[in-house]
Amino acid sequence: MKTQVAIIGAGPSGLMLNRYLAKHGIESIVIEDRSRDYVESRIRAGLLETQAVNLLEEIGVSDRLKKEGLEHEGIYLQIPGERKHINFKDLIGYTVWVYGQTEIQRDLDHACDAAGQEIHYEVTNVELHNTDSENPSVTFVDKDGNAQKIECAVIAGCDGFWGPSRKSIPGVEVGSFERVYPFGWLGVMADVAPSTDELIYARHPDGFAMHSMRSDKVSRLYLQVDPKDDIANWSDDRIWSELSKRMAVDGWELKTGPITEKSIVAMRSFVSGKLKHGRLFLVGDAGHIVPPTGAKGLNSAANDVRFLGEGLVDFFKKNDANLLNAYEDRAKETVWRVTHFSWWMTSMLHTMGDEFDNQLQLSQLKHLFKNKALQTNLAENYVGIR
Ligand code: RFL
Ligand code: PHB
């Protein structure tokens, strides 16, 4: 096979990039090691910032998002006894959108179907070759067991944190940073109307709790837990009672309902030492990971897609490599901003350390509840104005 860009990974990064390139008349081939069903049903992100919504609109996959998504003007932050609304729209004039990653994935898949874009699912033995030359290639074994080769001008590594692209870069460990947090999130999806109009981020002495949603009938909730805890230790009753306790405020009640999915995820921050090696470019989780407290993973992936997409358009259409060569620096500036914001939100809201740390967190939240400059700073980072 021959194409301009070989895209490894059919998650949000891979397919957003595929659609962006297609819109600009640039050809790409996508390969993915999982099945389409598996990728479509992976429950993850829910919160989209303005620039991600703009990108989806630009590549023609925002119709359902605009119809079924929920536009939110702000979030609630909470300490025991006090819930404070931070209104982004009033503070800085921007809103955010609640729309599940499963839905974005489906919309992207359907857009690829409509365009006749082939995606090779369930491939194995993916290997990258000659990435520091002008003729890189990707080899793999297709679903039917046939050995395949894609010859291309550029490889986009959109294969998430565990994929082969980053690992293929010599010396990538140099300048890579990782922080593994001593807690995880237990996430549940429940068939019950949300008990709140906008997201609640609650700090509680027993641990962080969060209330998000997917629609007016489906709630998404999270609890801070030990990352090594076994989900089997968490009955539905125990989950609801812990959520109700950690999010309690006078006059408010958490509605409960059937839990349809529950799992525990570890939390880490990671920034790759390199996002580029010759003609290989890392996009999204392949190059960087944040804890979900700032809702930045998918949003910064969209940011990478725009920067790489712009670089590739100049490269293929104007024979100008300047923007493409600037990709790593442009992307990393945002990556470090969201890395700091996600770390800050995580550190302020999760229970860790001793009583001194607890008092510092509480003091910071109380200060934020009163101080408009701090609220504006949070709002700008949360909606992604950079
Ligand atoms: P993905 O989604 O991991 O997709 C990578 C794809 O590459 C495939 N792959 C391979 N393909 C071919 N060959 C191989 N050898 C391959 N190895 C892997 C994988 O199967 C997969 O399909 O990365 P991508 O596309 O960069 O997208 C990143 C986002 O998925 C991620 O950042 C977000 O989900 C993070 N995140 C959130 N981000 C937000 O912006 N807002 C949120 O509200 C938000 N909430 C969350 C989140 C992540 C969470 N978890 C589970 C970590 C909430 C949670 C709980
Ligand atoms: C979600 O809806 O899954 C979600 C929203 C905001 C976050 C994290 C997760 O910060």
mmCIF file of C-alpha atoms in Angstrom, residues 12-13 16 45-53 55-56 96-97 101 104 284-285 288 290 294-306 334 338 381-384 386:
data_model
loop_
_atom_site.group_PDB
_atom_site.id
_atom_site.type_symbol
_atom_site.label_atom_id
_atom_site.label_comp_id
_atom_site.label_asym_id
_atom_site.label_seq_id
_atom_site.Cartn_x
_atom_site.Cartn_y
_atom_site.Cartn_z
ATOM 1 C CA PRO A 12 -10.008 9.970 18.598
ATOM 2 C CA SER A 13 -6.525 11.290 17.668
ATOM 3 C CA MET A 16 -9.661 13.352 13.906
ATOM 4 C CA ALA A 45 -13.749 11.347 28.313
ATOM 5 C CA GLY A 46 -16.870 13.438 28.562
ATOM 6 C CA LEU A 47 -15.882 17.068 28.553
ATOM 7 C CA LEU A 48 -14.925 19.067 25.471
ATOM 8 C CA GLU A 49 -13.404 22.525 25.455
ATOM 9 C CA THR A 50 -14.107 25.192 22.841
ATOM 10 C CA GLN A 51 -11.155 24.488 20.550
ATOM 11 C CA ALA A 52 -11.954 20.742 20.420
ATOM 12 C CA VAL A 53 -15.584 21.502 19.534
ATOM 13 C CA LEU A 55 -12.086 21.258 15.376
ATOM 14 C CA LEU A 56 -14.913 18.690 15.274
ATOM 15 C CA VAL A 96 -17.701 23.799 27.493
ATOM 16 C CA TRP A 97 -19.610 20.775 26.133
ATOM 17 C CA GLN A 101 -15.990 9.976 23.885
ATOM 18 C CA ILE A 104 -17.362 11.158 19.312
ATOM 19 C CA GLY A 284 -2.472 12.587 21.792
ATOM 20 C CA ASP A 285 -1.941 9.964 24.510
ATOM 21 C CA HIS A 288 1.444 12.711 26.800
ATOM 22 C CA VAL A 290 -2.714 13.701 32.219
ATOM 23 C CA GLY A 294 -8.666 18.733 34.463
ATOM 24 C CA ALA A 295 -10.561 17.000 31.592
ATOM 25 C CA LYS A 296 -7.647 17.632 29.254
ATOM 26 C CA GLY A 297 -6.610 14.317 27.611
ATOM 27 C CA LEU A 298 -8.897 14.314 24.592
ATOM 28 C CA ASN A 299 -8.814 18.099 24.393
ATOM 29 C CA SER A 300 -5.033 18.251 24.129
ATOM 30 C CA ALA A 301 -5.180 15.424 21.560
ATOM 31 C CA ALA A 302 -7.435 17.715 19.478
ATOM 32 C CA ASN A 303 -4.869 20.462 19.903
ATOM 33 C CA ASP A 304 -2.092 18.161 18.601
ATOM 34 C CA VAL A 305 -4.262 17.186 15.633
ATOM 35 C CA ARG A 306 -4.707 20.820 14.668
ATOM 36 C CA THR A 334 0.102 23.349 25.271
ATOM 37 C CA VAL A 338 -2.423 21.216 30.488
ATOM 38 C CA ASN A 381 -7.387 26.806 31.730
ATOM 39 C CA TYR A 382 -10.552 24.687 31.946
ATOM 40 C CA VAL A 383 -12.086 26.013 28.715
ATOM 41 C CA GLY A 384 -8.685 25.891 27.042
ATOM 42 C CA ARG A 386 -4.185 29.586 25.853
#
